[in-house]
Short mmCIF file of C-alpha atoms in Angstrom, two decimals:
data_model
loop_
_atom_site.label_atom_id
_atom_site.label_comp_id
_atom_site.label_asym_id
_atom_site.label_seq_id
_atom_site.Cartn_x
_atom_site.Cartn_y
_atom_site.Cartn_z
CA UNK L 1 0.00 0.00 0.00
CA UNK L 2 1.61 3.64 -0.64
CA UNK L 3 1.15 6.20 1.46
CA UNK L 4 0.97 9.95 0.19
CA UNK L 5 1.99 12.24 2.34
CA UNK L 6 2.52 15.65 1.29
CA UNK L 7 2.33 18.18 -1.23
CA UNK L 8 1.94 17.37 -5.05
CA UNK L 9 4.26 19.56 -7.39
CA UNK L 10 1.24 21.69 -8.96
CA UNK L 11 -0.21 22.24 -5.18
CA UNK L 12 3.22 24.00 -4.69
CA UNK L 13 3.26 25.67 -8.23
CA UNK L 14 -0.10 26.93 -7.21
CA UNK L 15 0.64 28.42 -3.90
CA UNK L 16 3.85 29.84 -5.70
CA UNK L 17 2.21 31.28 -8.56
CA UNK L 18 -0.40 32.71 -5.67
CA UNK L 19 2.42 34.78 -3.71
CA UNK L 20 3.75 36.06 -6.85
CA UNK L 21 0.54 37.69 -7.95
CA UNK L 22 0.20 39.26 -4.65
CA UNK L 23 3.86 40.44 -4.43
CA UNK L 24 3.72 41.91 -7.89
CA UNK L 25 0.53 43.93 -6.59
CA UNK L 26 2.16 44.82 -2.97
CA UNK L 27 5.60 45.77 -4.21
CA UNK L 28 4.94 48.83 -6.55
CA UNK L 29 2.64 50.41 -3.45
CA UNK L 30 5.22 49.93 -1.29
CA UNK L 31 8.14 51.52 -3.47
CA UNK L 32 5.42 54.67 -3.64
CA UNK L 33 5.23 54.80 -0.14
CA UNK L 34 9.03 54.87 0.52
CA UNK L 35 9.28 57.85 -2.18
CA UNK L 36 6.18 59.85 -0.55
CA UNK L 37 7.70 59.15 2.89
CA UNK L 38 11.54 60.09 1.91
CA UNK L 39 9.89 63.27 -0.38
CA UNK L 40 8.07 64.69 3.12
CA UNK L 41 11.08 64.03 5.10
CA UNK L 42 13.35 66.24 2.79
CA UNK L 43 10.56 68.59 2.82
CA UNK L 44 10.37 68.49 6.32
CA UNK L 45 14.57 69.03 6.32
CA UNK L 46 14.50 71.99 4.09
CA UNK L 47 11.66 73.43 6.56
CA UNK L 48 13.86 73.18 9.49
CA UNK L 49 16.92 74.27 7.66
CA UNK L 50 14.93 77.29 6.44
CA UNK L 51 14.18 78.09 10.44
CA UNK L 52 17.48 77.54 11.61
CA UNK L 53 18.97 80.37 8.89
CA UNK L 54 16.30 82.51 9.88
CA UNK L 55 17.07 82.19 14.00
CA UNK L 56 20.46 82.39 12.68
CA UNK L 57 20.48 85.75 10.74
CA UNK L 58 18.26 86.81 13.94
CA UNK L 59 20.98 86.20 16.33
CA UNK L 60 24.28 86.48 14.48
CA UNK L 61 24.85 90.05 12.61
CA UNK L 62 26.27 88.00 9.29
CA UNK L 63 23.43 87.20 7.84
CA UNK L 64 22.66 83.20 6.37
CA UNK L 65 24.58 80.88 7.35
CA UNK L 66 28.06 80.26 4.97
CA UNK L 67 27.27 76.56 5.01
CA UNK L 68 25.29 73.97 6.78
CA UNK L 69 28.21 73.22 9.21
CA UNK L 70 27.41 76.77 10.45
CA UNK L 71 24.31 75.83 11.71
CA UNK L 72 25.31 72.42 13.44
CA UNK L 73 26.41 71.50 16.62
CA UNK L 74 29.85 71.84 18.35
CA UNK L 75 31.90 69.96 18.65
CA UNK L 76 32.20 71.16 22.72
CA UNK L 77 29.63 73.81 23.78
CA UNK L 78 29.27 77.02 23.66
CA UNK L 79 27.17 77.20 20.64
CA UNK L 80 29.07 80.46 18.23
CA UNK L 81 28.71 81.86 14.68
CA UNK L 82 30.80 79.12 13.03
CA UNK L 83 28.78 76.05 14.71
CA UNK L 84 25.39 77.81 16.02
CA UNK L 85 23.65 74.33 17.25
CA UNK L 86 20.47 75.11 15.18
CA UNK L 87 20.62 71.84 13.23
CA UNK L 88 21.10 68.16 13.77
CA UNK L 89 24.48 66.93 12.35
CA UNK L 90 22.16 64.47 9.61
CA UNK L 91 21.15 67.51 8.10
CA UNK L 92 24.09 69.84 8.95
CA UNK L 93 26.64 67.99 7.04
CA UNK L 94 27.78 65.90 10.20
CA UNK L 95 30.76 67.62 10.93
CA UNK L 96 31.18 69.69 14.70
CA UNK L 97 34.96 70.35 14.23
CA UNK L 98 36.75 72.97 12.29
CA UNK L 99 35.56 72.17 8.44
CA UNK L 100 32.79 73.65 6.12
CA UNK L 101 30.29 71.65 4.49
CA UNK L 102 27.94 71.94 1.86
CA UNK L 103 26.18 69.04 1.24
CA UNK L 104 24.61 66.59 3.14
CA UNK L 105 22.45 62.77 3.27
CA UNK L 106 19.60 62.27 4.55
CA UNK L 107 16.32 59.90 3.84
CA UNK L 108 17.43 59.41 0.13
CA UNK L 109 17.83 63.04 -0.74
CA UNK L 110 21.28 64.56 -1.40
CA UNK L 111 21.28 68.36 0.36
CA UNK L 112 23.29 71.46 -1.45
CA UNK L 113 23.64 74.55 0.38
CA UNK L 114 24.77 77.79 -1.16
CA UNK L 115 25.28 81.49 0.09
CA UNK L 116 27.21 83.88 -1.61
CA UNK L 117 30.14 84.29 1.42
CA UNK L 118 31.78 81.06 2.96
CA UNK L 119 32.53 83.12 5.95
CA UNK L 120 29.99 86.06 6.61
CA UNK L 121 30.74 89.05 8.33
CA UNK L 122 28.92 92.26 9.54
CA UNK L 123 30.75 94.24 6.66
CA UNK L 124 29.74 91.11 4.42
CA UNK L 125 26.69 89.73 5.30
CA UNK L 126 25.21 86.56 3.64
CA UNK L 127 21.51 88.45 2.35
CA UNK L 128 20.60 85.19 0.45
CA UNK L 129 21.44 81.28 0.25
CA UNK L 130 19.65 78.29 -1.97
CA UNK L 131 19.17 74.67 -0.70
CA UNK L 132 18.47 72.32 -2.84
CA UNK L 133 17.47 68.24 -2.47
CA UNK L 134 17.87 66.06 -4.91
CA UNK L 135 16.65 62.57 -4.91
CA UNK L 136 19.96 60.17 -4.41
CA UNK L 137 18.34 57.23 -7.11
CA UNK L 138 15.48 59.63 -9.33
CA UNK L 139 12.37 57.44 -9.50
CA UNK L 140 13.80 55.08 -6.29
CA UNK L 141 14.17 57.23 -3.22
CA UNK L 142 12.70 60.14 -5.06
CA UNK L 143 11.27 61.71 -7.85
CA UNK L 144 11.02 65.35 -7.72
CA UNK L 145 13.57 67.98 -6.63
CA UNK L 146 12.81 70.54 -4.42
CA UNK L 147 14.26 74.20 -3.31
CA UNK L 148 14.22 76.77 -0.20
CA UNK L 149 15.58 80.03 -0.37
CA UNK L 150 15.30 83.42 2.07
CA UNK L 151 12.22 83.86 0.92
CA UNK L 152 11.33 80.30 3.60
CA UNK L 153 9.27 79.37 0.69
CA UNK L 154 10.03 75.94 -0.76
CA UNK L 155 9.59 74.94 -3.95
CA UNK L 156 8.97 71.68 -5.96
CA UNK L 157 10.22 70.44 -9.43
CA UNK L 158 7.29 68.58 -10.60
CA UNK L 159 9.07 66.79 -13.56
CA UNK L 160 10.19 63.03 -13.50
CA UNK L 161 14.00 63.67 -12.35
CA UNK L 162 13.79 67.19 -11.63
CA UNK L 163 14.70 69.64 -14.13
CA UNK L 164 16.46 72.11 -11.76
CA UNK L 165 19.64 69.91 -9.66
CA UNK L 166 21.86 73.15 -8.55
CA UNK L 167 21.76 75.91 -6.76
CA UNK L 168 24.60 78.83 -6.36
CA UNK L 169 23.07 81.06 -3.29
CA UNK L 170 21.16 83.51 -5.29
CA UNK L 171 17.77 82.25 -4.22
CA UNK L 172 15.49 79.62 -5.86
CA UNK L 173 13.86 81.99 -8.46
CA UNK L 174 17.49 83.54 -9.61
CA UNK L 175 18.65 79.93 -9.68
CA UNK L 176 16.13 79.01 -12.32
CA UNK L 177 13.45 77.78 -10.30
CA UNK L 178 10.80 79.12 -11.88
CA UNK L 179 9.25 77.19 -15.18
CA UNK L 180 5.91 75.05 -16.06
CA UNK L 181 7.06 72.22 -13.50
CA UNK L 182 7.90 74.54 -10.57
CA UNK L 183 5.22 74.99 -7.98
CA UNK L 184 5.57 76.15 -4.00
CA UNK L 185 4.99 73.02 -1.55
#
């Protein structure tokens, strides 16, 4: 007498062919919801950069910050001009000792800074700066680019990829963010 015990192969292909269908319908939402969640967190960075520049013109007499190192931590406290402690080093370019930085990581989004003086003074104050975030993979961790400026005002590139990727401290309109596919957040 045989005894079956088991699965036959075309139960199995069956039950294979099952999780595929629903992985090939879970997948794509879930690659959706990473890019909406990484978009609102470099929305949500570019908000709190654009607050920390504006505390920091408020309580420095330079103007904007040179770079993003300005506005991070020290490396030991007091908090000065050169690190003012208004950012968290993910954003700030991670990097409390004496260096500048310009650029910085965070949730899939690459982070340029710009203002017109690397080291502001009272007789050369920084009156504008441009940050821009660019998606790291376009159409994986992101797929639009977006801008704040002095004006606090952030603004979103609408096409696949992101027509506008630079910035040079001007502000976001002077930089050329102004078109068909530009539109504030």
């Amino acid at each position: 007498m045989r005894r079956t015990e088991g699965f036959s192969l075309i139960e199995l292909l069956i039950v294979v062919a099952v999780l595929l269908i629903i992985a090939a319908i879970a997948i794509p939402s879930l690659l959706r919801s990473r890019i909406a969640a990484n978009e609102a967190s470099a929305v949500g960075s570019l908000r709190s950069l654009a607050t920390a520049n504006a505390t920091y013109a408020t309580i420095y007499a330079v103007g904007y910050a040179g770079d993003l190192n300005h506005l991070g931590p020290p490396a030991v406290p007091p908090a000065d001009a050169t690190h003012a402690d208004l950012l968290d080093s993910a954003i700030s370019g991670g990097c409390p000792t004496a260096c500048t930085s310009n650029s910085a990581t965070k949730s899939g989004f690459n982070f340029t800074y710009r203002a017109p003086n690397a080291a502001p003074t009272t007789a050369t104050p920084n009156n504008t700066y441009t940050t821009v975030a660019v998606p790291i993979l376009i159409g994986n961790t992101g797929t639009s680019t977006f801008c704040v400026d002095q004006t606090n005002v952030i603004l979103k590139d609408i096409a696949i990829g992101g027509g506008n990727t630079s910035a040079n401290g001007n502000g976001c309109r002077v930089d050329g963010w102004v078109g068909a596919t530009i539109a504030p957040i």
